[in-house]
């Protein structure tokens, strides 16, 4: 990733996103969503020999929790909610999980 790449968060959409979570999960959900958006591939590429498309990111739940300061159980809860909201889909692999951020082009 180059240093001049960026994502765009629209205030109204971001506020609406936060209100979809109960107050106890809002900070964790915000931190996890922002981390996934920032780490997602902004162009097609490879990770450990596996092809990743634009908007995909490889992660481990424990590693994601460590980077965001969110407990692993909360990471699982938020990721399940994001899948139900159709914000992302997750595929498990032997090298970690691959999240595909839906409508990544909007960011």
mmCIF file of C-alpha atoms in Angstrom:
data_model
loop_
_atom_site.group_PDB
_atom_site.id
_atom_site.type_symbol
_atom_site.label_atom_id
_atom_site.label_comp_id
_atom_site.label_asym_id
_atom_site.label_seq_id
_atom_site.Cartn_x
_atom_site.Cartn_y
_atom_site.Cartn_z
ATOM 1 C CA UNK A 1 0.000 0.000 0.000
ATOM 2 C CA UNK A 2 1.336 3.429 -0.837
ATOM 3 C CA UNK A 3 1.355 6.287 1.626
ATOM 4 C CA UNK A 4 -0.998 8.386 -0.508
ATOM 5 C CA UNK A 5 -3.890 5.906 -0.437
ATOM 6 C CA UNK A 6 -6.923 6.753 1.668
ATOM 7 C CA UNK A 7 -10.465 5.767 2.568
ATOM 8 C CA UNK A 8 -13.440 8.067 2.808
ATOM 9 C CA UNK A 9 -15.970 7.974 5.649
ATOM 10 C CA UNK A 10 -19.146 9.995 5.194
ATOM 11 C CA UNK A 11 -20.437 11.398 8.487
ATOM 12 C CA UNK A 12 -24.088 10.441 8.075
ATOM 13 C CA UNK A 13 -23.302 6.895 6.962
ATOM 14 C CA UNK A 14 -20.744 6.498 9.741
ATOM 15 C CA UNK A 15 -23.200 7.713 12.387
ATOM 16 C CA UNK A 16 -25.871 5.397 11.023
ATOM 17 C CA UNK A 17 -23.373 2.528 11.146
ATOM 18 C CA UNK A 18 -22.579 3.208 14.814
ATOM 19 C CA UNK A 19 -26.244 3.278 15.837
ATOM 20 C CA UNK A 20 -26.717 -0.248 14.460
ATOM 21 C CA UNK A 21 -24.775 -1.519 17.480
ATOM 22 C CA UNK A 22 -25.871 -1.426 21.093
ATOM 23 C CA UNK A 23 -23.986 1.236 23.092
ATOM 24 C CA UNK A 24 -21.695 -1.307 24.771
ATOM 25 C CA UNK A 25 -20.363 -2.442 21.366
ATOM 26 C CA UNK A 26 -20.178 0.873 19.512
ATOM 27 C CA UNK A 27 -16.552 1.708 20.273
ATOM 28 C CA UNK A 28 -15.385 -1.819 19.518
ATOM 29 C CA UNK A 29 -17.405 -1.981 16.297
ATOM 30 C CA UNK A 30 -16.061 1.387 15.178
ATOM 31 C CA UNK A 31 -12.453 0.385 15.880
ATOM 32 C CA UNK A 32 -12.808 -2.976 14.125
ATOM 33 C CA UNK A 33 -14.596 -1.555 11.076
ATOM 34 C CA UNK A 34 -12.032 1.228 10.680
ATOM 35 C CA UNK A 35 -9.163 -1.271 11.029
ATOM 36 C CA UNK A 36 -10.643 -3.581 8.392
ATOM 37 C CA UNK A 37 -11.267 -0.690 5.987
ATOM 38 C CA UNK A 38 -7.735 0.671 6.363
ATOM 39 C CA UNK A 39 -6.104 -2.754 5.982
ATOM 40 C CA UNK A 40 -8.191 -3.884 3.009
ATOM 41 C CA UNK A 41 -6.440 -4.207 -0.335
ATOM 42 C CA UNK A 42 -7.038 -1.100 -2.386
ATOM 43 C CA UNK A 43 -6.030 -2.996 -5.521
ATOM 44 C CA UNK A 44 -5.849 -6.662 -6.502
ATOM 45 C CA UNK A 45 -2.773 -8.418 -5.154
ATOM 46 C CA UNK A 46 -1.376 -11.454 -3.352
ATOM 47 C CA UNK A 47 -0.822 -12.428 0.266
ATOM 48 C CA UNK A 48 1.306 -15.514 0.968
ATOM 49 C CA UNK A 49 0.643 -16.740 -2.555
ATOM 50 C CA UNK A 50 -3.124 -16.312 -2.274
ATOM 51 C CA UNK A 51 -4.840 -13.879 -4.596
ATOM 52 C CA UNK A 52 -6.749 -11.085 -2.890
ATOM 53 C CA UNK A 53 -9.111 -8.747 -4.669
ATOM 54 C CA UNK A 54 -9.713 -5.085 -3.993
ATOM 55 C CA UNK A 55 -11.663 -4.762 -0.741
ATOM 56 C CA UNK A 56 -10.390 -7.996 0.797
ATOM 57 C CA UNK A 57 -8.265 -8.317 3.916
ATOM 58 C CA UNK A 58 -6.581 -11.267 5.640
ATOM 59 C CA UNK A 59 -6.784 -11.288 9.428
ATOM 60 C CA UNK A 60 -6.838 -13.423 12.535
ATOM 61 C CA UNK A 61 -9.395 -12.684 15.225
ATOM 62 C CA UNK A 62 -6.788 -12.622 17.994
ATOM 63 C CA UNK A 63 -4.438 -10.449 15.950
ATOM 64 C CA UNK A 64 -7.293 -8.080 15.050
ATOM 65 C CA UNK A 65 -8.200 -7.828 18.721
ATOM 66 C CA UNK A 66 -4.599 -7.050 19.686
ATOM 67 C CA UNK A 67 -4.352 -4.284 17.087
ATOM 68 C CA UNK A 68 -7.599 -2.647 18.193
ATOM 69 C CA UNK A 69 -7.584 -3.387 21.919
ATOM 70 C CA UNK A 70 -10.847 -5.312 21.575
ATOM 71 C CA UNK A 71 -11.309 -8.660 23.382
ATOM 72 C CA UNK A 72 -11.453 -11.689 21.058
ATOM 73 C CA UNK A 73 -15.028 -12.603 22.046
ATOM 74 C CA UNK A 74 -16.143 -9.061 21.199
ATOM 75 C CA UNK A 75 -14.284 -9.309 17.876
ATOM 76 C CA UNK A 76 -16.302 -12.469 17.091
ATOM 77 C CA UNK A 77 -19.568 -10.802 18.115
ATOM 78 C CA UNK A 78 -18.942 -7.687 16.003
ATOM 79 C CA UNK A 79 -17.813 -9.710 12.968
ATOM 80 C CA UNK A 80 -20.985 -11.831 13.133
ATOM 81 C CA UNK A 81 -23.077 -8.661 13.306
ATOM 82 C CA UNK A 82 -21.196 -7.154 10.338
ATOM 83 C CA UNK A 83 -21.934 -10.314 8.350
ATOM 84 C CA UNK A 84 -25.639 -10.146 9.279
ATOM 85 C CA UNK A 85 -25.657 -6.477 8.229
ATOM 86 C CA UNK A 86 -24.151 -7.588 4.888
ATOM 87 C CA UNK A 87 -21.190 -5.245 5.386
ATOM 88 C CA UNK A 88 -18.750 -8.110 4.812
ATOM 89 C CA UNK A 89 -18.412 -11.805 4.157
ATOM 90 C CA UNK A 90 -15.790 -13.949 5.854
ATOM 91 C CA UNK A 91 -14.091 -17.058 4.527
ATOM 92 C CA UNK A 92 -11.855 -19.094 6.845
ATOM 93 C CA UNK A 93 -8.557 -20.436 5.488
ATOM 94 C CA UNK A 94 -5.541 -22.184 6.975
ATOM 95 C CA UNK A 95 -3.680 -18.835 6.938
ATOM 96 C CA UNK A 96 -6.413 -16.852 8.705
ATOM 97 C CA UNK A 97 -9.716 -15.421 7.644
ATOM 98 C CA UNK A 98 -10.379 -13.417 4.500
ATOM 99 C CA UNK A 99 -12.957 -10.680 4.810
ATOM 100 C CA UNK A 100 -14.540 -9.304 1.682
ATOM 101 C CA UNK A 101 -15.851 -5.810 2.382
ATOM 102 C CA UNK A 102 -19.090 -5.383 0.476
ATOM 103 C CA UNK A 103 -19.465 -2.133 -1.454
ATOM 104 C CA UNK A 104 -15.796 -1.333 -0.822
ATOM 105 C CA UNK A 105 -15.910 1.106 -3.732
ATOM 106 C CA UNK A 106 -18.003 3.431 -1.544
ATOM 107 C CA UNK A 107 -14.971 3.960 0.701
#
